[in-house]
CSV table of C-alpha atoms and ligand atoms in Angstrom, one decimal:
chain,number,residue,atom,x,y,z
A,537,MET,CA,42.8,-53.5,118.7
A,538,GLY,CA,45.7,-52.4,116.5
A,539,PRO,CA,44.9,-51.3,113.0
A,540,ASP,CA,46.6,-54.3,111.4
A,541,ALA,CA,45.1,-57.0,113.7
A,542,VAL,CA,42.8,-59.3,111.7
A,543,ILE,CA,42.1,-61.7,114.5
A,544,GLU,CA,42.1,-60.6,118.2
A,545,VAL,CA,41.2,-63.1,120.8
A,546,SER,CA,41.1,-61.9,124.4
A,547,GLY,CA,40.6,-64.0,127.5
A,548,LEU,CA,38.7,-66.7,125.6
A,549,VAL,CA,37.1,-69.4,127.7
A,550,LYS,CA,35.0,-72.2,126.4
A,551,ARG,CA,33.3,-74.8,128.6
A,552,TYR,CA,31.3,-77.8,127.3
A,553,GLY,CA,29.3,-78.5,130.4
A,554,ALA,CA,31.7,-79.4,133.1
A,555,PHE,CA,34.6,-79.8,130.7
A,556,GLN,CA,36.7,-76.7,130.0
A,557,ALA,CA,38.1,-76.8,126.4
A,558,LEU,CA,39.7,-73.3,126.4
A,559,HIS,CA,41.4,-71.7,129.4
A,560,GLY,CA,41.7,-68.0,128.6
A,561,ILE,CA,43.3,-67.7,125.2
A,562,ASP,CA,44.9,-64.5,124.0
A,563,LEU,CA,46.0,-64.3,120.5
A,564,THR,CA,46.5,-61.6,117.8
A,565,VAL,CA,47.0,-62.3,114.1
A,566,GLU,CA,48.1,-59.5,111.9
A,567,ARG,CA,46.9,-58.6,108.4
A,568,GLY,CA,48.9,-60.4,105.7
A,569,GLU,CA,50.2,-63.2,107.9
A,570,VAL,CA,50.0,-66.9,107.3
A,571,PHE,CA,49.5,-68.2,110.8
A,572,GLY,CA,49.8,-71.9,111.6
A,573,PHE,CA,47.9,-73.3,114.6
A,574,ILE,CA,49.1,-76.6,115.9
A,575,GLY,CA,48.3,-78.9,118.8
A,576,PRO,CA,47.6,-82.5,119.6
A,577,ASN,CA,44.2,-84.1,119.2
A,578,GLY,CA,41.7,-82.6,121.5
A,579,ALA,CA,43.8,-79.6,122.3
A,580,GLY,CA,41.1,-77.1,121.3
A,581,LYS,CA,42.0,-76.1,117.8
A,582,THR,CA,38.6,-76.6,116.2
A,583,THR,CA,36.9,-75.1,119.3
A,584,LEU,CA,38.9,-71.9,118.9
A,585,ILE,CA,38.2,-71.7,115.2
A,586,ARG,CA,34.5,-72.3,115.6
A,587,THR,CA,34.3,-69.7,118.4
A,588,MET,CA,36.2,-67.2,116.2
A,589,LEU,CA,33.6,-67.6,113.5
A,590,ASP,CA,30.7,-67.5,115.9
A,591,LEU,CA,29.6,-71.0,115.1
A,592,ILE,CA,29.7,-71.6,118.8
A,593,ARG,CA,29.5,-69.1,121.6
A,594,PRO,CA,32.4,-68.5,124.1
A,595,THR,CA,31.8,-69.0,127.8
A,596,ALA,CA,33.8,-65.8,128.5
A,597,GLY,CA,36.1,-63.5,126.7
A,598,SER,CA,35.9,-61.9,123.3
A,599,VAL,CA,36.9,-62.2,119.7
A,600,ARG,CA,37.3,-59.5,117.1
A,601,VAL,CA,37.7,-60.5,113.4
A,602,LEU,CA,38.5,-58.0,110.7
A,603,GLY,CA,37.9,-55.2,113.2
A,604,LEU,CA,34.4,-56.5,113.9
A,605,ASP,CA,32.7,-58.2,116.9
A,606,SER,CA,32.6,-61.9,116.1
A,607,HIS,CA,29.0,-62.3,117.4
A,608,ARG,CA,27.3,-59.0,116.7
A,609,ASP,CA,28.9,-58.6,113.2
A,610,ALA,CA,29.0,-62.3,112.3
A,611,LYS,CA,27.2,-61.7,109.0
A,612,ALA,CA,29.6,-59.1,107.8
A,613,ILE,CA,32.5,-61.3,108.9
A,614,HIS,CA,31.2,-64.3,107.0
A,615,SER,CA,30.9,-62.3,103.8
A,616,ARG,CA,34.5,-61.1,104.1
A,617,ALA,CA,36.1,-64.3,105.4
A,618,GLY,CA,36.4,-67.8,104.0
A,619,TYR,CA,36.1,-70.9,106.2
A,620,VAL,CA,37.3,-74.4,105.3
A,621,PRO,CA,36.1,-76.8,108.0
A,622,GLY,CA,37.8,-80.0,108.8
A,623,GLU,CA,34.7,-81.9,107.8
A,624,LEU,CA,32.5,-80.2,105.3
A,625,VAL,CA,28.9,-81.0,105.4
A,626,LEU,CA,27.4,-80.2,102.0
A,627,TRP,CA,24.3,-81.1,100.2
A,628,ASP,CA,25.2,-84.6,99.1
A,629,ARG,CA,22.6,-84.8,96.3
A,630,LEU,CA,23.9,-81.7,94.5
A,631,THR,CA,26.9,-81.7,92.2
A,632,GLY,CA,30.0,-79.8,93.3
A,633,ARG,CA,29.2,-77.1,90.8
A,634,GLN,CA,25.6,-76.8,92.0
A,635,ALA,CA,26.7,-76.5,95.6
A,636,LEU,CA,29.4,-74.0,94.8
A,637,GLU,CA,27.2,-71.9,92.6
A,638,HIS,CA,24.5,-71.9,95.4
A,639,LEU,CA,27.2,-70.7,97.9
A,640,ALA,CA,28.4,-68.0,95.6
A,641,GLY,CA,24.7,-66.9,95.2
A,642,LEU,CA,24.4,-66.6,99.0
A,643,ARG,CA,27.4,-64.2,98.8
A,644,GLY,CA,25.8,-62.1,96.1
A,645,GLY,CA,27.5,-64.0,93.3
A,646,ALA,CA,31.1,-63.4,94.6
A,647,GLY,CA,33.5,-66.1,93.5
A,648,ALA,CA,31.3,-67.8,90.9
A,649,SER,CA,33.7,-66.9,88.1
A,650,ARG,CA,36.6,-68.6,89.9
A,651,ILE,CA,35.0,-72.0,90.5
A,652,ASP,CA,36.2,-73.6,87.3
A,653,ALA,CA,39.8,-72.3,87.5
A,654,LEU,CA,40.1,-73.5,91.1
A,655,ALA,CA,38.6,-76.9,90.3
A,656,GLU,CA,41.1,-77.3,87.5
A,657,ARG,CA,44.0,-76.4,89.8
A,658,LEU,CA,42.9,-78.8,92.5
A,659,ASP,CA,41.9,-81.4,89.9
A,660,VAL,CA,38.3,-82.1,91.0
A,661,GLU,CA,35.3,-83.1,88.9
A,662,LEU,CA,32.6,-80.5,89.4
A,663,ASP,CA,29.7,-82.3,87.7
A,664,ARG,CA,29.5,-85.4,89.9
A,665,ARG,CA,27.2,-85.6,92.9
A,666,ILE,CA,29.0,-84.8,96.1
A,667,SER,CA,27.9,-88.1,97.5
A,668,ASP,CA,29.9,-89.9,94.8
A,669,LEU,CA,33.1,-88.0,95.5
A,670,SER,CA,36.0,-89.4,97.6
A,671,LYS,CA,36.9,-87.8,100.9
A,672,GLY,CA,39.8,-86.0,99.3
A,673,ASN,CA,37.7,-84.7,96.5
A,674,LYS,CA,35.0,-83.5,98.9
A,675,GLU,CA,37.7,-81.6,100.7
A,676,LYS,CA,38.7,-79.9,97.4
A,677,ILE,CA,35.1,-78.7,97.0
A,678,GLY,CA,35.4,-77.3,100.6
A,679,LEU,CA,38.7,-75.5,99.7
A,680,ILE,CA,37.1,-74.0,96.5
A,681,GLN,CA,34.2,-72.5,98.6
A,682,GLY,CA,36.7,-71.1,101.1
A,683,PHE,CA,38.9,-69.4,98.5
A,684,MET,CA,36.7,-68.5,95.6
A,685,HIS,CA,35.4,-65.1,96.7
A,686,GLU,CA,39.0,-63.9,97.4
A,687,PRO,CA,38.2,-63.3,101.1
A,688,GLU,CA,40.4,-61.0,103.3
A,689,LEU,CA,40.8,-63.8,105.8
A,690,VAL,CA,40.8,-67.5,105.1
A,691,VAL,CA,40.4,-69.9,108.1
A,692,LEU,CA,41.3,-73.5,107.4
A,693,ASP,CA,40.8,-76.4,109.8
A,694,GLU,CA,43.4,-79.1,108.8
A,695,PRO,CA,43.0,-78.2,105.1
A,696,THR,CA,45.2,-80.9,103.6
A,697,SER,CA,44.7,-83.9,105.8
A,698,GLY,CA,43.1,-86.1,103.0
A,699,LEU,CA,44.9,-84.6,99.9
A,700,ASP,CA,47.7,-86.2,97.9
A,701,PRO,CA,51.1,-84.4,97.8
A,702,LEU,CA,50.6,-82.8,94.4
A,703,VAL,CA,47.3,-81.3,95.4
A,704,GLN,CA,48.8,-80.2,98.8
A,705,GLN,CA,51.5,-78.3,96.8
A,706,GLU,CA,48.7,-76.6,94.8
A,707,VAL,CA,47.0,-75.6,98.1
A,708,PHE,CA,50.2,-74.1,99.4
A,709,GLN,CA,50.6,-72.2,96.1
A,710,ILE,CA,47.1,-70.8,96.5
A,711,VAL,CA,47.9,-69.8,100.1
A,712,ASP,CA,51.0,-68.0,98.9
A,713,GLU,CA,48.9,-66.1,96.3
A,714,VAL,CA,46.4,-65.2,99.0
A,715,ARG,CA,49.2,-63.7,101.1
A,716,GLU,CA,50.7,-61.9,98.1
A,717,ARG,CA,47.3,-60.2,97.7
A,718,GLY,CA,47.6,-59.0,101.3
A,719,SER,CA,45.0,-61.3,102.8
A,720,THR,CA,45.4,-63.3,106.0
A,721,VAL,CA,45.4,-67.0,106.4
A,722,PHE,CA,44.8,-68.9,109.7
A,723,PHE,CA,45.2,-72.7,109.5
A,724,SER,CA,45.3,-75.5,111.9
A,725,SER,CA,47.4,-78.5,111.2
A,726,HIS,CA,49.1,-81.6,112.5
A,727,HIS,CA,51.7,-81.5,109.8
A,728,LEU,CA,54.9,-79.8,110.7
A,729,ASP,CA,56.2,-79.8,107.2
A,730,GLU,CA,53.1,-77.9,106.2
A,731,VAL,CA,53.5,-75.4,109.0
A,732,GLU,CA,57.2,-74.9,108.1
A,733,ARG,CA,56.4,-74.5,104.4
A,734,ILE,CA,53.7,-71.9,104.6
A,735,ALA,CA,53.4,-70.2,108.0
A,736,GLU,CA,55.5,-67.3,109.2
A,737,ARG,CA,54.2,-67.6,112.8
A,738,VAL,CA,52.9,-70.5,114.7
A,739,GLY,CA,50.7,-70.8,117.7
A,740,ALA,CA,50.9,-74.0,119.7
A,741,ILE,CA,47.9,-75.1,121.9
A,742,ARG,CA,47.9,-77.8,124.5
A,743,GLU,CA,45.0,-78.7,126.8
A,744,GLY,CA,43.2,-75.4,125.9
A,745,ARG,CA,46.2,-73.1,126.6
A,746,MET,CA,48.6,-71.4,124.3
A,747,VAL,CA,52.0,-72.8,125.1
A,748,ALA,CA,53.9,-70.8,122.5
A,749,VAL,CA,53.4,-68.2,119.8
A,750,ASP,CA,56.4,-67.4,117.8
A,751,THR,CA,58.0,-67.5,114.3
A,752,VAL,CA,59.2,-70.9,113.1
A,753,ALA,CA,62.8,-69.7,113.4
A,754,GLY,CA,62.1,-68.4,116.9
A,755,LEU,CA,60.6,-71.7,118.0
A,756,LYS,CA,63.6,-73.6,116.7
A,757,ALA,CA,65.9,-71.2,118.5
A,758,ARG,CA,64.4,-72.1,121.9
A,759,ALA,CA,64.9,-75.8,121.4
A,760,ALA,CA,67.9,-77.6,123.0
A,761,ARG,CA,70.5,-78.3,120.4
A,762,ARG,CA,73.5,-80.6,120.6
A,763,LEU,CA,77.0,-79.4,119.7
A,764,GLU,CA,80.0,-81.6,119.1
A,765,ALA,CA,83.5,-80.5,118.3
A,766,LEU,CA,86.7,-82.2,117.7
A,767,LEU,CA,89.6,-80.0,118.8
A,768,ALA,CA,93.3,-80.2,118.1
A,769,GLY,CA,94.2,-80.6,121.7
A,770,PRO,CA,92.7,-81.1,125.2
A,771,VAL,CA,90.1,-78.6,126.4
A,772,ASP,CA,88.8,-77.5,129.8
A,773,ALA,CA,85.1,-78.3,130.2
A,774,GLN,CA,84.8,-75.5,132.7
A,775,GLU,CA,85.4,-72.9,130.1
A,776,PHE,CA,82.1,-74.0,128.4
A,777,ARG,CA,80.1,-74.7,131.6
A,778,ALA,CA,80.4,-71.0,132.4
A,779,ILE,CA,78.5,-69.9,129.2
A,780,PRO,CA,74.9,-69.1,129.9
A,781,GLY,CA,72.5,-71.4,128.1
A,782,VAL,CA,75.0,-74.3,128.0
A,783,ARG,CA,74.5,-77.6,129.9
A,784,ASP,CA,75.6,-81.2,129.9
A,785,VAL,CA,79.2,-80.3,128.9
A,786,SER,CA,81.4,-83.4,128.6
A,787,VAL,CA,85.0,-83.7,127.4
A,788,SER,CA,86.7,-86.8,126.4
A,789,GLY,CA,90.2,-86.3,125.1
A,790,ARG,CA,89.8,-83.9,122.2
A,791,HIS,CA,86.1,-84.4,121.9
A,792,LEU,CA,83.7,-81.7,123.4
A,793,HIS,CA,80.0,-82.4,123.7
A,794,LEU,CA,77.4,-80.0,125.1
A,795,VAL,CA,73.7,-79.1,124.9
A,796,LEU,CA,72.8,-75.5,124.0
A,797,THR,CA,69.6,-73.8,125.0
A,798,GLY,CA,70.8,-70.3,124.3
A,799,PRO,CA,72.5,-68.5,121.4
A,800,ILE,CA,75.3,-70.3,119.7
A,801,ASP,CA,77.5,-67.3,119.3
A,802,PRO,CA,79.3,-67.3,122.7
A,803,VAL,CA,80.1,-71.0,122.2
A,804,LEU,CA,81.6,-70.3,118.8
A,805,LYS,CA,83.6,-67.5,120.4
A,806,ALA,CA,84.9,-69.8,123.1
A,807,LEU,CA,85.7,-72.5,120.5
A,808,ALA,CA,87.6,-69.9,118.4
A,809,ARG,CA,90.2,-69.8,121.1
A,810,HIS,CA,91.2,-73.3,120.1
A,811,ARG,CA,92.0,-75.0,116.9
A,812,VAL,CA,88.8,-76.8,115.8
A,813,ASP,CA,89.1,-79.8,113.5
A,814,SER,CA,85.4,-80.4,113.1
A,815,LEU,CA,82.1,-79.1,114.4
A,816,SER,CA,78.6,-80.3,114.3
A,817,ALA,CA,75.5,-78.4,115.7
A,818,PRO,CA,72.5,-79.5,113.6
A,819,GLU,CA,69.4,-77.2,113.7
A,820,PRO,CA,66.7,-78.9,115.8
A,821,GLU,CA,63.8,-80.3,113.9
A,822,LEU,CA,60.5,-78.5,114.4
A,823,GLU,CA,59.1,-81.8,115.4
A,824,GLU,CA,61.4,-81.9,118.4
A,825,VAL,CA,60.4,-78.4,119.4
A,826,PHE,CA,56.7,-79.3,119.4
A,827,LEU,CA,57.2,-82.6,121.2
A,828,GLY,CA,59.0,-80.7,123.9
A,829,LEU,CA,56.2,-78.1,124.0
A,830,PHE,CA,53.4,-80.7,124.1
A,831,ARG,CA,55.2,-82.6,126.9
A,832,GLY,CA,55.3,-79.4,128.8
A,833,GLU,CA,59.0,-78.5,128.3
A,834,GLY,CA,60.0,-75.0,127.4
A,835,GLY,CA,56.5,-73.6,126.9
A,836,GLU,CA,55.6,-70.0,127.9
A,837,ARG,CA,54.0,-71.3,131.1
A,838,ALA,CA,57.1,-73.2,132.0
A,839,ALA,CA,59.4,-70.3,131.1
B,924,ATP,P1,41.7,-82.6,116.7
B,924,ATP,O1,43.1,-82.3,116.4
B,924,ATP,O2,41.5,-84.0,117.2
B,924,ATP,O3,40.7,-82.2,115.7
B,924,ATP,P2,41.1,-80.2,118.3
B,924,ATP,O4,42.4,-79.6,118.8
B,924,ATP,O5,40.5,-79.6,117.2
B,924,ATP,O6,41.4,-81.7,118.1
B,924,ATP,P3,38.6,-79.8,119.7
B,924,ATP,O7,37.8,-80.4,118.7
B,924,ATP,O8,38.6,-78.3,119.7
B,924,ATP,O9,40.1,-80.2,119.6
B,924,ATP,O10,38.2,-80.3,121.1
B,924,ATP,C1,38.8,-79.8,122.3
B,924,ATP,C2,38.2,-80.6,123.5
B,924,ATP,O11,36.8,-80.3,123.7
B,924,ATP,C3,38.3,-82.1,123.3
B,924,ATP,O12,38.5,-82.7,124.6
B,924,ATP,C4,36.9,-82.5,122.9
B,924,ATP,O13,36.5,-83.8,123.3
B,924,ATP,C5,36.0,-81.4,123.6
B,924,ATP,N1,34.8,-81.1,122.9
B,924,ATP,C6,34.7,-80.6,121.6
B,924,ATP,N2,33.5,-80.4,121.3
B,924,ATP,C7,32.7,-80.8,122.3
B,924,ATP,C8,31.3,-80.8,122.6
B,924,ATP,N3,30.4,-80.4,121.7
B,924,ATP,N4,30.9,-81.2,123.8
B,924,ATP,C9,31.8,-81.7,124.7
B,924,ATP,N5,33.1,-81.7,124.5
B,924,ATP,C10,33.6,-81.2,123.3
């Protein structure tokens, strides 16, 4: 394991009876990264997160977290990491404050002094019973317990699914601060805007297999992109068909249309031999990239 790897997953397999949820996952997350983990329902996101934190045991393979063995050193990992589960099960009869103070006590008091400030930022009432809180407000209590002890690693399972946009922004801000402190954030999400806003790298999982691990920009660069140009005069389609990574070239009068799966530069150089009156090559949406990956196009297995 490299000195800067905070999460290292190797050959991870998880079976639930006859059903195989994870098919040999390899993944490394470095210190100081905000890593987004995305996949359709049932892809295996929660299973991987729960295995990483030793809440369930793998069928095969290994996980190291913060340089420690996820199973043997689970106690040490839990005191240095924060975990915000998708559905937090808390003591319903306690107030938020009582629950958070109890959790801080279990960690030797770490984080107790930050409870009020975080509650204010996330706009949640601490002195009501948890059973009386709305879903979103319960999630906020979950977020406070995950961040309050300033852990070296925060693992969040769909952290903002029930939060309103203002509170989501505040969570993103807190994540930025965590990264600025040099800590690492691993979060699963269905929301591409969220991934784009806060993650540097993204892992995409489908049917228990990683189909891509890349930066947001790198993922977009792999996606097919349409280019249209209006030229001053007629153009020979063949000139563009010969460029690697170019397909579906069509020419109609002065209009050129093509689909680009490689770098744009050679196409621009070819266009520069002509007079170009207008050009359009919009960046693909991250959503298109993921839809392609989840349909099985352009993933690492397909590459
Ligand atoms: P979602 O986005 O819907 O939360 P996910 O990517 O987190 O999905 P998991 O909860 O990890 O997906 O589930 C992966 C697969 O494993 C699913 O097919 C699920 O039905 C199955 N699974 C999860 N937990 C169990 C279990 N305890 N027993 C049997 N199968 C399970």
